[in-house]
mmCIF file with all atom_site columns, C-alpha atoms in Angstrom:
data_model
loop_
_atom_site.group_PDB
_atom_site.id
_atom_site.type_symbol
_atom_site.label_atom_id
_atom_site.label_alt_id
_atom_site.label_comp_id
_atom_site.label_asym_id
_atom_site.label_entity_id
_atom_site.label_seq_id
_atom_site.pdbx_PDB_ins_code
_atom_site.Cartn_x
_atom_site.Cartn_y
_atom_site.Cartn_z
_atom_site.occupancy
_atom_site.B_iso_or_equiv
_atom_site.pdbx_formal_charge
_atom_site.auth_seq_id
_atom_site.auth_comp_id
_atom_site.auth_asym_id
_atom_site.auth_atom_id
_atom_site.pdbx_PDB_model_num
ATOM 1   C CA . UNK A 1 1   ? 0.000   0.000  0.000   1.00 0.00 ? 4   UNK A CA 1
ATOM 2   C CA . UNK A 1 2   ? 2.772   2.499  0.548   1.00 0.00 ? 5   UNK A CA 1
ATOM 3   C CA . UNK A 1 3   ? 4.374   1.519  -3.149  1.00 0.00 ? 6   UNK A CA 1
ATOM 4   C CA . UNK A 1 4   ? 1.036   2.516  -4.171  1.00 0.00 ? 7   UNK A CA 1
ATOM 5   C CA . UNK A 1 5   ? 0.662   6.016  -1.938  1.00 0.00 ? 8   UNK A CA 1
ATOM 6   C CA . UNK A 1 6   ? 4.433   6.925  -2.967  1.00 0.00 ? 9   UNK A CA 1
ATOM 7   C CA . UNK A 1 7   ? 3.480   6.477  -6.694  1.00 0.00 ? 10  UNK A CA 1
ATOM 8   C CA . UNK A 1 8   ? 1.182   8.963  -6.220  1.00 0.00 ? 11  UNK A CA 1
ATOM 9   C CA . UNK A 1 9   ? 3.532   11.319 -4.313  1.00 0.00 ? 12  UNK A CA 1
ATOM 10  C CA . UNK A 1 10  ? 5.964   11.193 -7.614  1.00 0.00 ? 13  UNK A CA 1
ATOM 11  C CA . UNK A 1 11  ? 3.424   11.678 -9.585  1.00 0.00 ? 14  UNK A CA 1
ATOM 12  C CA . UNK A 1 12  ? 2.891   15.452 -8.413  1.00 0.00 ? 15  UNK A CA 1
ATOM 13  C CA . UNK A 1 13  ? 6.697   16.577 -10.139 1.00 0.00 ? 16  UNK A CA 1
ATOM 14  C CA . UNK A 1 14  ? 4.422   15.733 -13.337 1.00 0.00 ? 17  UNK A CA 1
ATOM 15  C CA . UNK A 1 15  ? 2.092   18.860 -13.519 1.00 0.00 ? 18  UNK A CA 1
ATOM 16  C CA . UNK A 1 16  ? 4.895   21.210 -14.291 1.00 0.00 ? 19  UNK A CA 1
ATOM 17  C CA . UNK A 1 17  ? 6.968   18.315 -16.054 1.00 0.00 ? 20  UNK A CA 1
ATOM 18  C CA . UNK A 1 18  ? 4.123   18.417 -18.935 1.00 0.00 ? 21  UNK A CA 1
ATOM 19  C CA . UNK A 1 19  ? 3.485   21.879 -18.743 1.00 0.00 ? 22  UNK A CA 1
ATOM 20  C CA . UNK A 1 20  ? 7.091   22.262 -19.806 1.00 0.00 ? 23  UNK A CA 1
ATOM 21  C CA . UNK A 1 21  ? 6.085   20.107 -23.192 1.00 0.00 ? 24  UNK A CA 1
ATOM 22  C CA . UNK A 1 22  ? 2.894   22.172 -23.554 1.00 0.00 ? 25  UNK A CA 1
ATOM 23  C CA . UNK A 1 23  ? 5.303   25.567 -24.513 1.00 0.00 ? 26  UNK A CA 1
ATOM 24  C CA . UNK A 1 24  ? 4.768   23.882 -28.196 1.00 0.00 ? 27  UNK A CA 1
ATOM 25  C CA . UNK A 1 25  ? 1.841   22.289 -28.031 1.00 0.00 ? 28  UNK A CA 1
ATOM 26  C CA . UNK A 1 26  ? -1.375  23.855 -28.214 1.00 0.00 ? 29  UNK A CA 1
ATOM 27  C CA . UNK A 1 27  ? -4.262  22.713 -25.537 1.00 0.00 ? 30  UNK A CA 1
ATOM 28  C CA . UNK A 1 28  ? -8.037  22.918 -24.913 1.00 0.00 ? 31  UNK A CA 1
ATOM 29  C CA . UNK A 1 29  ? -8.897  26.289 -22.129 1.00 0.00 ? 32  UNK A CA 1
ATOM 30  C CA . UNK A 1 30  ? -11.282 24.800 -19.531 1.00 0.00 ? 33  UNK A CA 1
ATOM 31  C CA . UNK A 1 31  ? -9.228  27.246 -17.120 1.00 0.00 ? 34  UNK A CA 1
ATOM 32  C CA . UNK A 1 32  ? -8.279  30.848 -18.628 1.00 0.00 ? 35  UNK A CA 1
ATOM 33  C CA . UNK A 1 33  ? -6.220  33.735 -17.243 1.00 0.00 ? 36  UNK A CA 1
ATOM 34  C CA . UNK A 1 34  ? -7.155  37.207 -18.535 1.00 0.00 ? 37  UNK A CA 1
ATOM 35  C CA . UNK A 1 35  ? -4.651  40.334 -18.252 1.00 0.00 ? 38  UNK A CA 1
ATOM 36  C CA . UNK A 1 36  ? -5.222  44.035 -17.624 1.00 0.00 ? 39  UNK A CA 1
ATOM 37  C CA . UNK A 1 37  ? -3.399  46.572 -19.128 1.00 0.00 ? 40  UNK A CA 1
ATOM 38  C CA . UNK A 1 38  ? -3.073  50.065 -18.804 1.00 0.00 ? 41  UNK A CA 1
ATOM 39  C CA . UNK A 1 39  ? -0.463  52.917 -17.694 1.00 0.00 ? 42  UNK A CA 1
ATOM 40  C CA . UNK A 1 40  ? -0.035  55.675 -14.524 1.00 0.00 ? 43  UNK A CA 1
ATOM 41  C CA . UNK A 1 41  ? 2.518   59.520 -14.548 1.00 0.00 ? 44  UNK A CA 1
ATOM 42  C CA . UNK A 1 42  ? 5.722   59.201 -12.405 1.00 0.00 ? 45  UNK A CA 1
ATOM 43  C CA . UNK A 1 43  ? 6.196   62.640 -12.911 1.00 0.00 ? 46  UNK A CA 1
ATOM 44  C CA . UNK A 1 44  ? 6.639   63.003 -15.839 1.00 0.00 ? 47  UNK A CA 1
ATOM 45  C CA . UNK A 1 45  ? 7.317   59.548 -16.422 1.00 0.00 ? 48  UNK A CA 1
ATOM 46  C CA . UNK A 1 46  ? 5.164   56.713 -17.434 1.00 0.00 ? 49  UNK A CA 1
ATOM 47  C CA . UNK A 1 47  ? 4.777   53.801 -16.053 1.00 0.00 ? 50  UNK A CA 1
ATOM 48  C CA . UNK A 1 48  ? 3.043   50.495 -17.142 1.00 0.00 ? 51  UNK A CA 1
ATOM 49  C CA . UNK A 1 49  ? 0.931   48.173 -15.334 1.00 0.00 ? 52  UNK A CA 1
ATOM 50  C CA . UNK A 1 50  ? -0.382  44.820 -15.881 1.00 0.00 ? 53  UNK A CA 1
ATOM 51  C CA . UNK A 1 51  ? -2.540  42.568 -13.196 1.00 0.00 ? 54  UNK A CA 1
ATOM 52  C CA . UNK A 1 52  ? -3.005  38.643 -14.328 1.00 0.00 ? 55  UNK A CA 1
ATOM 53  C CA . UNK A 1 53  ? -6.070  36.731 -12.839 1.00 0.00 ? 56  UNK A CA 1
ATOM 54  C CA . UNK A 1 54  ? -5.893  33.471 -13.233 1.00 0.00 ? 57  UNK A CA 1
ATOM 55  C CA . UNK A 1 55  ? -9.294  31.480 -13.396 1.00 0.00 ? 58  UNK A CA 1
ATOM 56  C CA . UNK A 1 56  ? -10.078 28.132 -12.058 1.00 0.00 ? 59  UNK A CA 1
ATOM 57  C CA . UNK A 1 57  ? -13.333 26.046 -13.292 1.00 0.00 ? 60  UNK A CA 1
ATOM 58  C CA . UNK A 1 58  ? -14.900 23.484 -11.461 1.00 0.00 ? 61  UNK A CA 1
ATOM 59  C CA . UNK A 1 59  ? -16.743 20.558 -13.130 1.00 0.00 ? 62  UNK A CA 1
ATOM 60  C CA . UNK A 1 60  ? -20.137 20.400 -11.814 1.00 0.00 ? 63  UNK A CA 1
ATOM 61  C CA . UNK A 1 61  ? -19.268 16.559 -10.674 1.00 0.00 ? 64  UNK A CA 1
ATOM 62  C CA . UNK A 1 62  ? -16.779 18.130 -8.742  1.00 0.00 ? 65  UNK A CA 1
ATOM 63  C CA . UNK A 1 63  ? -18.088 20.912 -6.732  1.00 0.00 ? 66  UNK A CA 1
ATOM 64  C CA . UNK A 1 64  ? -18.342 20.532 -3.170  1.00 0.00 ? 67  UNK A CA 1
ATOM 65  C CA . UNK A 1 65  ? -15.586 17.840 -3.156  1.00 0.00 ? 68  UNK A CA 1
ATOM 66  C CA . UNK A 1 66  ? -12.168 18.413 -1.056  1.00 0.00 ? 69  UNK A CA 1
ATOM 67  C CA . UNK A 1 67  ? -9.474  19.413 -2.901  1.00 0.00 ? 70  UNK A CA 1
ATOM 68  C CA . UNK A 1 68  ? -6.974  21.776 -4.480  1.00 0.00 ? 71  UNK A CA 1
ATOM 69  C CA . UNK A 1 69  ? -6.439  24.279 -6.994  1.00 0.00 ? 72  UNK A CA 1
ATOM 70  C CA . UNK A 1 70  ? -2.684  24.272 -8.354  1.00 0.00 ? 73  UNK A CA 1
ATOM 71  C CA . UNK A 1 71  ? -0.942  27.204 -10.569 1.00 0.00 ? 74  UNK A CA 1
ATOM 72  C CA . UNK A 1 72  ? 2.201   26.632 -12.159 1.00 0.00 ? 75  UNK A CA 1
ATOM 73  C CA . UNK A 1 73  ? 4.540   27.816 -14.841 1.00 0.00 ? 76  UNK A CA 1
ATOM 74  C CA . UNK A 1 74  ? 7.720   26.749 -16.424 1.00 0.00 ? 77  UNK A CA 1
ATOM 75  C CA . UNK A 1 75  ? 10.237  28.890 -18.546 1.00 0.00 ? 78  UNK A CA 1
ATOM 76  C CA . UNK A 1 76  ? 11.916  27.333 -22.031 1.00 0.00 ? 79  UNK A CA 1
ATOM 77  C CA . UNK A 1 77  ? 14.973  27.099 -20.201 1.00 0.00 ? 80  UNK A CA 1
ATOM 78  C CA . UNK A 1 78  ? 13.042  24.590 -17.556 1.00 0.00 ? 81  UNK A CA 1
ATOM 79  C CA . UNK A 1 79  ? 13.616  26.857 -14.398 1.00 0.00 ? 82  UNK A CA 1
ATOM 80  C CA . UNK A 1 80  ? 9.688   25.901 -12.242 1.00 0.00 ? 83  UNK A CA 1
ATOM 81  C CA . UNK A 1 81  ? 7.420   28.265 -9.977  1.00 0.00 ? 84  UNK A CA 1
ATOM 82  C CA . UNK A 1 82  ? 4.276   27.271 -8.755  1.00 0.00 ? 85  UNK A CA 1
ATOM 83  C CA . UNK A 1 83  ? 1.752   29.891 -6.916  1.00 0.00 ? 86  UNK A CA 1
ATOM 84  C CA . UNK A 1 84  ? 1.269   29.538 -3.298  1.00 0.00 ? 87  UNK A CA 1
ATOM 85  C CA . UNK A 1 85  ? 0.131   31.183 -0.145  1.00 0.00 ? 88  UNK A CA 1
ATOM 86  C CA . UNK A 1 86  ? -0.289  34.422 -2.940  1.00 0.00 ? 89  UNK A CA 1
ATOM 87  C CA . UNK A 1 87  ? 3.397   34.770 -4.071  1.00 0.00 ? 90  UNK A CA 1
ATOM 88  C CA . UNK A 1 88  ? 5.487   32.458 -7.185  1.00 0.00 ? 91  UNK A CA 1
ATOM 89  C CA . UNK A 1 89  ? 7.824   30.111 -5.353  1.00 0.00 ? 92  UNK A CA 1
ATOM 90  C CA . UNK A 1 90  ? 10.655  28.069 -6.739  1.00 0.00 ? 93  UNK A CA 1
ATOM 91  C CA . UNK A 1 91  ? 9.681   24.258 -7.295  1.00 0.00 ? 94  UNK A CA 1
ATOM 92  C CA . UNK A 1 92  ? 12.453  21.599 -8.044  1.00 0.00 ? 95  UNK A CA 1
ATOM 93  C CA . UNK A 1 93  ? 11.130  18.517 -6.975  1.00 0.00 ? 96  UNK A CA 1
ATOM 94  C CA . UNK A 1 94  ? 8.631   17.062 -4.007  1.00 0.00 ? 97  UNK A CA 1
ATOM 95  C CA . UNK A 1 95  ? 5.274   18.038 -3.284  1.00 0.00 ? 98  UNK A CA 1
ATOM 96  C CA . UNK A 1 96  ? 3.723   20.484 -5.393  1.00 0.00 ? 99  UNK A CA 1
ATOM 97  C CA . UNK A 1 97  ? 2.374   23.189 -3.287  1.00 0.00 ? 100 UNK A CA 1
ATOM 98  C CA . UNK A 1 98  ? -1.082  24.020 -3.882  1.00 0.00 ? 101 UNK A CA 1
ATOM 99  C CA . UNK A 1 99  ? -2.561  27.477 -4.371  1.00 0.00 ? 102 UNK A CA 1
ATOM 100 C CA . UNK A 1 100 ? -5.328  27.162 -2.362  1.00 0.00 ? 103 UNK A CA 1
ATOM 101 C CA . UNK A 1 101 ? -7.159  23.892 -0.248  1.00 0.00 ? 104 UNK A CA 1
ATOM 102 C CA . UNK A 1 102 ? -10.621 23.510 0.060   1.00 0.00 ? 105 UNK A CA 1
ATOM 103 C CA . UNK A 1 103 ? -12.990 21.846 2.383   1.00 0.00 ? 106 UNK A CA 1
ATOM 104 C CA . UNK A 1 104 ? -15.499 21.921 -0.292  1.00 0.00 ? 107 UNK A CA 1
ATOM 105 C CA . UNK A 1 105 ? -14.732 23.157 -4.170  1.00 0.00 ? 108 UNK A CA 1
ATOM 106 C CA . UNK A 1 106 ? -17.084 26.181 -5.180  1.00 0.00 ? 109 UNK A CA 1
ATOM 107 C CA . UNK A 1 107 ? -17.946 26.124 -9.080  1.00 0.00 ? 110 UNK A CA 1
ATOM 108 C CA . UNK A 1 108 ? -14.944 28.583 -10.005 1.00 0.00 ? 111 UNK A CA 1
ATOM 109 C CA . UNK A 1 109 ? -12.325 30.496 -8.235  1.00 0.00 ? 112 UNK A CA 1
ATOM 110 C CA . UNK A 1 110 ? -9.972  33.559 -8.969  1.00 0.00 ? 113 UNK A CA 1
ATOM 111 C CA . UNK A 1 111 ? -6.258  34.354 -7.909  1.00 0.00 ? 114 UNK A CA 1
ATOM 112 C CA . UNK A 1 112 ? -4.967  37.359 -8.824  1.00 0.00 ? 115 UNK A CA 1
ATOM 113 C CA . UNK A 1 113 ? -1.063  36.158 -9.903  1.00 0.00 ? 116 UNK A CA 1
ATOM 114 C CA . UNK A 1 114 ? 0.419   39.210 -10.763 1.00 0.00 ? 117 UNK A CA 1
ATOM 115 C CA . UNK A 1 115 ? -0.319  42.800 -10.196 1.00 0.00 ? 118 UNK A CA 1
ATOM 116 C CA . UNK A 1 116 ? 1.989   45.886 -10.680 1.00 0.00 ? 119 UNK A CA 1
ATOM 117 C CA . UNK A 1 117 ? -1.064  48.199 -10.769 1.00 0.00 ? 120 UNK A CA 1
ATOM 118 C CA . UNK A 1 118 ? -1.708  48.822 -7.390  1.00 0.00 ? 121 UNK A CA 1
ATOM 119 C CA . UNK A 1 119 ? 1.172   50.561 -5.469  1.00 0.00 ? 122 UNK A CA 1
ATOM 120 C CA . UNK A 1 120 ? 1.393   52.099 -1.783  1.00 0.00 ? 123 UNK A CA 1
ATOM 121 C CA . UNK A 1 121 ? 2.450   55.249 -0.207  1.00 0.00 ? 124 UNK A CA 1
ATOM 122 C CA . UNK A 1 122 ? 6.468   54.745 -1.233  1.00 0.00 ? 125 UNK A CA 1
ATOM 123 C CA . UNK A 1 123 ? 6.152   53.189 -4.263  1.00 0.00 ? 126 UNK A CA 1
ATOM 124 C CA . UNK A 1 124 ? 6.551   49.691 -3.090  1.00 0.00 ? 127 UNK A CA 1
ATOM 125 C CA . UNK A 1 125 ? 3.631   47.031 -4.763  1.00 0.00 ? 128 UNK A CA 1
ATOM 126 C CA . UNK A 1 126 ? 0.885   46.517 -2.346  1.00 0.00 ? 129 UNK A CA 1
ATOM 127 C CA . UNK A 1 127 ? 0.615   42.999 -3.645  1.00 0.00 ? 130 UNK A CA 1
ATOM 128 C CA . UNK A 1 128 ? 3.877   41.377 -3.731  1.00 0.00 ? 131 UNK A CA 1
ATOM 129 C CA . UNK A 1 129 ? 3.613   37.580 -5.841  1.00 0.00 ? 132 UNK A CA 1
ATOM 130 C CA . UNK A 1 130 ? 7.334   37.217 -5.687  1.00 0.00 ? 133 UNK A CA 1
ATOM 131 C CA . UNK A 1 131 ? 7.927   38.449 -9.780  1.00 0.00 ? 134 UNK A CA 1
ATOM 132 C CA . UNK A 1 132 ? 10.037  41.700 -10.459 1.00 0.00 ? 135 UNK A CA 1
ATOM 133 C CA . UNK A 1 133 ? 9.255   44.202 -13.095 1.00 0.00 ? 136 UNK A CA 1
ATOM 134 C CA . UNK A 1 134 ? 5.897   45.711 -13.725 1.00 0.00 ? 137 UNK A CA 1
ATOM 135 C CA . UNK A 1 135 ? 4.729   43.501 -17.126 1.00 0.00 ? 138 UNK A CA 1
ATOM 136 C CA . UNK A 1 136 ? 5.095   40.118 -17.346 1.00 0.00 ? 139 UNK A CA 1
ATOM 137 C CA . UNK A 1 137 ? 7.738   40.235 -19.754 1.00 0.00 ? 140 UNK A CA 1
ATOM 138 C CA . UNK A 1 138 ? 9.198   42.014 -17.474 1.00 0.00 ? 141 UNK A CA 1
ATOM 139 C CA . UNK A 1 139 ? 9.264   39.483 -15.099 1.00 0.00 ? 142 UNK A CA 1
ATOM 140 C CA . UNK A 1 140 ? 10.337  36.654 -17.806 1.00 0.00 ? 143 UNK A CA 1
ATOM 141 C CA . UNK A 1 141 ? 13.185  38.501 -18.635 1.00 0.00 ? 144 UNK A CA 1
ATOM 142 C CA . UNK A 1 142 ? 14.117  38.836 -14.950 1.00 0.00 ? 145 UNK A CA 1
ATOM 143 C CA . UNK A 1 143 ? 14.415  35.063 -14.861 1.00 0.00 ? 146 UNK A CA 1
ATOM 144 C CA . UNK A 1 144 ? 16.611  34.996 -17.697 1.00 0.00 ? 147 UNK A CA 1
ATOM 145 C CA . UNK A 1 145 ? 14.203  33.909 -20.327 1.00 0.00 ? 148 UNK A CA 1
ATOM 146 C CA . UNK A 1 146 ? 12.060  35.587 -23.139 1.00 0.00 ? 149 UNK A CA 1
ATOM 147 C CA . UNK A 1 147 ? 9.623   32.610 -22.621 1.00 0.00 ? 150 UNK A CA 1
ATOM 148 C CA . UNK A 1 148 ? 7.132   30.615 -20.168 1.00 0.00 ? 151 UNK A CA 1
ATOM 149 C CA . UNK A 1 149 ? 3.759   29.118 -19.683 1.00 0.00 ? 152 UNK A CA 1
ATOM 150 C CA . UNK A 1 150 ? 1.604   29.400 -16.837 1.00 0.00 ? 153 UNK A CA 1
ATOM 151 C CA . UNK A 1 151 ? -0.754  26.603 -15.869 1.00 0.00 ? 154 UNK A CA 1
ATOM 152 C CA . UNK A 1 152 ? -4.073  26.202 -14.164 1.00 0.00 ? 155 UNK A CA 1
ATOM 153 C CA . UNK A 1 153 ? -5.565  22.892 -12.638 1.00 0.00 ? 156 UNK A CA 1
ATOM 154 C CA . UNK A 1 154 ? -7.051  21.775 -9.833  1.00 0.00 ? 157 UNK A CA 1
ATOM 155 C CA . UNK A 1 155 ? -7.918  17.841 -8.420  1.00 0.00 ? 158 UNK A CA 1
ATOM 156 C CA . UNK A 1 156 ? -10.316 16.437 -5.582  1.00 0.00 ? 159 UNK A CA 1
ATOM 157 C CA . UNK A 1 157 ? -9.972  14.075 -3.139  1.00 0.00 ? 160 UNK A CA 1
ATOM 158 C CA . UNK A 1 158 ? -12.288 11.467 -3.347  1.00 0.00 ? 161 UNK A CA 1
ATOM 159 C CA . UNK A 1 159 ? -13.848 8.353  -1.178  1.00 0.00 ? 162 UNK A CA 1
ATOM 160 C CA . UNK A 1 160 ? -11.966 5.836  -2.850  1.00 0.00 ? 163 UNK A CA 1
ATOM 161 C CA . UNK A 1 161 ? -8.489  7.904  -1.931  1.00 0.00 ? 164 UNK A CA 1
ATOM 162 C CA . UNK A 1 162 ? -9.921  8.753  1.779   1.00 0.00 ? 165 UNK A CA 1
ATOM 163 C CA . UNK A 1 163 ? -10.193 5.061  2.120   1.00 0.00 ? 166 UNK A CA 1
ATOM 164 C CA . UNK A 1 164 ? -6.704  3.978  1.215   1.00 0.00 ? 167 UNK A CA 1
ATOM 165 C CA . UNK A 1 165 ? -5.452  6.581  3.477   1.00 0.00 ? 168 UNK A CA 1
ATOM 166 C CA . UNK A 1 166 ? -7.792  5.329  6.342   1.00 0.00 ? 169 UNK A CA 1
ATOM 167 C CA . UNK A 1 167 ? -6.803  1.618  5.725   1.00 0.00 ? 170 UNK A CA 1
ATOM 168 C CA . UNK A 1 168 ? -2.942  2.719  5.794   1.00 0.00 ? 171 UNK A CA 1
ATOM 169 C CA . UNK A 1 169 ? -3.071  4.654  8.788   1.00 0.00 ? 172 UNK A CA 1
ATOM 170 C CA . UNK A 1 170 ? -4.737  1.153  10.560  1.00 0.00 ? 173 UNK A CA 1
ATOM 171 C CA . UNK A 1 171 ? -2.007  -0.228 10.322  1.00 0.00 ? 174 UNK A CA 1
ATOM 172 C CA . UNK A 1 172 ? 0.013   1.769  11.792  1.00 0.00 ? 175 UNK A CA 1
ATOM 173 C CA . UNK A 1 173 ? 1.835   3.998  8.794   1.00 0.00 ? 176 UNK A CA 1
ATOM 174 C CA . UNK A 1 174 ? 3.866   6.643  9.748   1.00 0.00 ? 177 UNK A CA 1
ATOM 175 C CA . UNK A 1 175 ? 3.174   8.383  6.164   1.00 0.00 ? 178 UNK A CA 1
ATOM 176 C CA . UNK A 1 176 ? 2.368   11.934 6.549   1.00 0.00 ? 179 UNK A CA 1
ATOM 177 C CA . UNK A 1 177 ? -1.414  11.982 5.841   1.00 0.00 ? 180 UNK A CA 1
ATOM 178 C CA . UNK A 1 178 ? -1.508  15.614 4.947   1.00 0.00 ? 181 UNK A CA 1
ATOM 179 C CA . UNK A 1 179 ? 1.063   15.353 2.366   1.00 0.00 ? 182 UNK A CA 1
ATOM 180 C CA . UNK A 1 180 ? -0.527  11.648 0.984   1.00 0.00 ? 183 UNK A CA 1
ATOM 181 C CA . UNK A 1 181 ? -3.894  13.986 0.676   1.00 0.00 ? 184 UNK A CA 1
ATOM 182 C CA . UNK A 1 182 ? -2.185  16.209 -1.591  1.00 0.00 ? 185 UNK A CA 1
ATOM 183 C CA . UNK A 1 183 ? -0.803  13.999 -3.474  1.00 0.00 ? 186 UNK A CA 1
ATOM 184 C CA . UNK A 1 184 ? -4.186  11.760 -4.314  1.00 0.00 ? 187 UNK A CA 1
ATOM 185 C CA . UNK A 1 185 ? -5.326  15.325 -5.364  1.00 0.00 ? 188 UNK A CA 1
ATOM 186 C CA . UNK A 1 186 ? -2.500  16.442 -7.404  1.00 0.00 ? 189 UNK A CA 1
ATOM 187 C CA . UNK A 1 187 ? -2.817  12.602 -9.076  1.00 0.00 ? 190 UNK A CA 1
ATOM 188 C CA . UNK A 1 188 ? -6.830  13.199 -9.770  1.00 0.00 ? 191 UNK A CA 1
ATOM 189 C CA . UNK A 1 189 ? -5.614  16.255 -11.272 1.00 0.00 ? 192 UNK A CA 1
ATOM 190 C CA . UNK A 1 190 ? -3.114  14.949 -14.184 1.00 0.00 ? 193 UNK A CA 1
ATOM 191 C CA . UNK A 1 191 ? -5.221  11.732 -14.553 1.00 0.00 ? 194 UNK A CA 1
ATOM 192 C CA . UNK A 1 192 ? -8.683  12.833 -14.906 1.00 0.00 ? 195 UNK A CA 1
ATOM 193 C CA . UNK A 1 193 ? -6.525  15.765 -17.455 1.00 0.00 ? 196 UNK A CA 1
ATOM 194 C CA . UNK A 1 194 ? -7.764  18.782 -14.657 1.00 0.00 ? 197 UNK A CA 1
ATOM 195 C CA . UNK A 1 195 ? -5.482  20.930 -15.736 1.00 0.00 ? 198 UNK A CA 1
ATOM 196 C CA . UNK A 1 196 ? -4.738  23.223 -18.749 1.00 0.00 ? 199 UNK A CA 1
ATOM 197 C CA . UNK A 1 197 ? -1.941  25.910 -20.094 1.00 0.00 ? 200 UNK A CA 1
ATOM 198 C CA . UNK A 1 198 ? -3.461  29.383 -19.736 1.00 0.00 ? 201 UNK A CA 1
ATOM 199 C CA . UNK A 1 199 ? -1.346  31.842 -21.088 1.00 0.00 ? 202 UNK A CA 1
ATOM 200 C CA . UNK A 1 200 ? 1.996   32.074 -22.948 1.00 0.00 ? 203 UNK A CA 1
ATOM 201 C CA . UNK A 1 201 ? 4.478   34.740 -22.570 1.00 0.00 ? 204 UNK A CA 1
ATOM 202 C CA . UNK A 1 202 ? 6.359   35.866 -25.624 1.00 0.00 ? 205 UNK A CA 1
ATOM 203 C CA . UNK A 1 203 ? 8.459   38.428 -25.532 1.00 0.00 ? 206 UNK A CA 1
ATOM 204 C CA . UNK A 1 204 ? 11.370  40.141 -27.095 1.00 0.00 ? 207 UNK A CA 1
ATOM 205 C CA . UNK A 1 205 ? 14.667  39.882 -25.694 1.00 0.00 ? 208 UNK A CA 1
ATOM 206 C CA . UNK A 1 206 ? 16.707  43.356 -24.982 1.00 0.00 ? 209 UNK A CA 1
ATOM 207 C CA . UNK A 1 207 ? 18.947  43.783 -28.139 1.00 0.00 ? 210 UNK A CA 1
ATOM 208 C CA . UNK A 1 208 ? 16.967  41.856 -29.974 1.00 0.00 ? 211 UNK A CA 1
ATOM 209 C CA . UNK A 1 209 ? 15.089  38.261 -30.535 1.00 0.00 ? 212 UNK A CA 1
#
């Protein structure tokens, strides 16, 4: 039983794994992410903006299920991020970290994953997600690449996943159930094809390209 459970903990390094291959291939959007655009004076100085929302849908099979919703992205150059706790982090390998955990899925959600719009007092971004610059090409180019995909998906936990975790901890597992949850969800996810590539950023290199 804990082959099985630790298949399904490997398993999770696959979301952004494919979503690496998806930079060339084309793929159905059940999940979107929409952009705003616009400028604000510095001075005399202008400044852009940009704020990216990324959009999760539910199927209707799946609403008021546990489980996750997961954003990722990759760069051509394979350097990972995924979008937790409201701010990109690094990923390299392990668990996956989920955007957000719910009790019970609602039929769609919205995280905002980048905003250089809305500034404070001194300047300084009132929403910090961890990317420099204030486009997204900005930020690409920040990371050392003209190129990367973000990802939306999302997976559920459901009675027949509760139950292997019940029967291991019975006899007496020392598996980290939290952790095991996540990864039946992250599994449901990439199986059941939960997930989708939302938006591609293409932009020019400095100098040229």
């Amino acid at each position: 039983m804990e082959t099985l459970i630790m298949h399904r903990v490997r398993d999770m390094r696959s979301f952004l794994a494919t979503l690496l291959a998806a930079l060339s291939i084309p793929a159905a959007h059940a999940h979107s992410l929409t952009i705003e655009k616009g400028d604000y004076y510095v001075g005399e100085t202008v400044i852009q903006w940009e704020v990216a929302t990324a959009h999760a849908r539910i199927r209707a099979a799946d609403v008021g299920q546990p489980g996750a919703i997961f954003v990722g992205a990759t760069t051509d150059r394979g350097r990972m991020m995924t979008f937790s706790e409201n701010r990109w982090v690094p990923f390299s390998a392990g668990t996956v970290a989920p955007a957000v955990v719910f009790d019970a899925l609602p039929g769609s959600h919205s995280l905002v994953v980048f905003n250089s719009r809305d500034i404070g007092r001194y300047g300084r971004p009132i929403y910090d997600t961890g990317l420099t610059g204030q486009t997204l090409c900005d930020a690409a180019l920040a990371l050392g690449t003209s190129r990367f995909a973000i990802a939306v998906g999302y997976g559920v936990l459901d009675e027949r996943a509760e139950a292997t975790i019940e029967r291991a901890q019975s006899v007496g597992s020392a598996l980290d159930v939290d952790h095991i949850r996540l990864a039946f969800v992250n599994s449901d996810m990439m199986q059941n094809k939960k997930w989708n590539e939302v938006y591609r950023v293409e932009c020019a290199r400095e100098g040229g390209g």
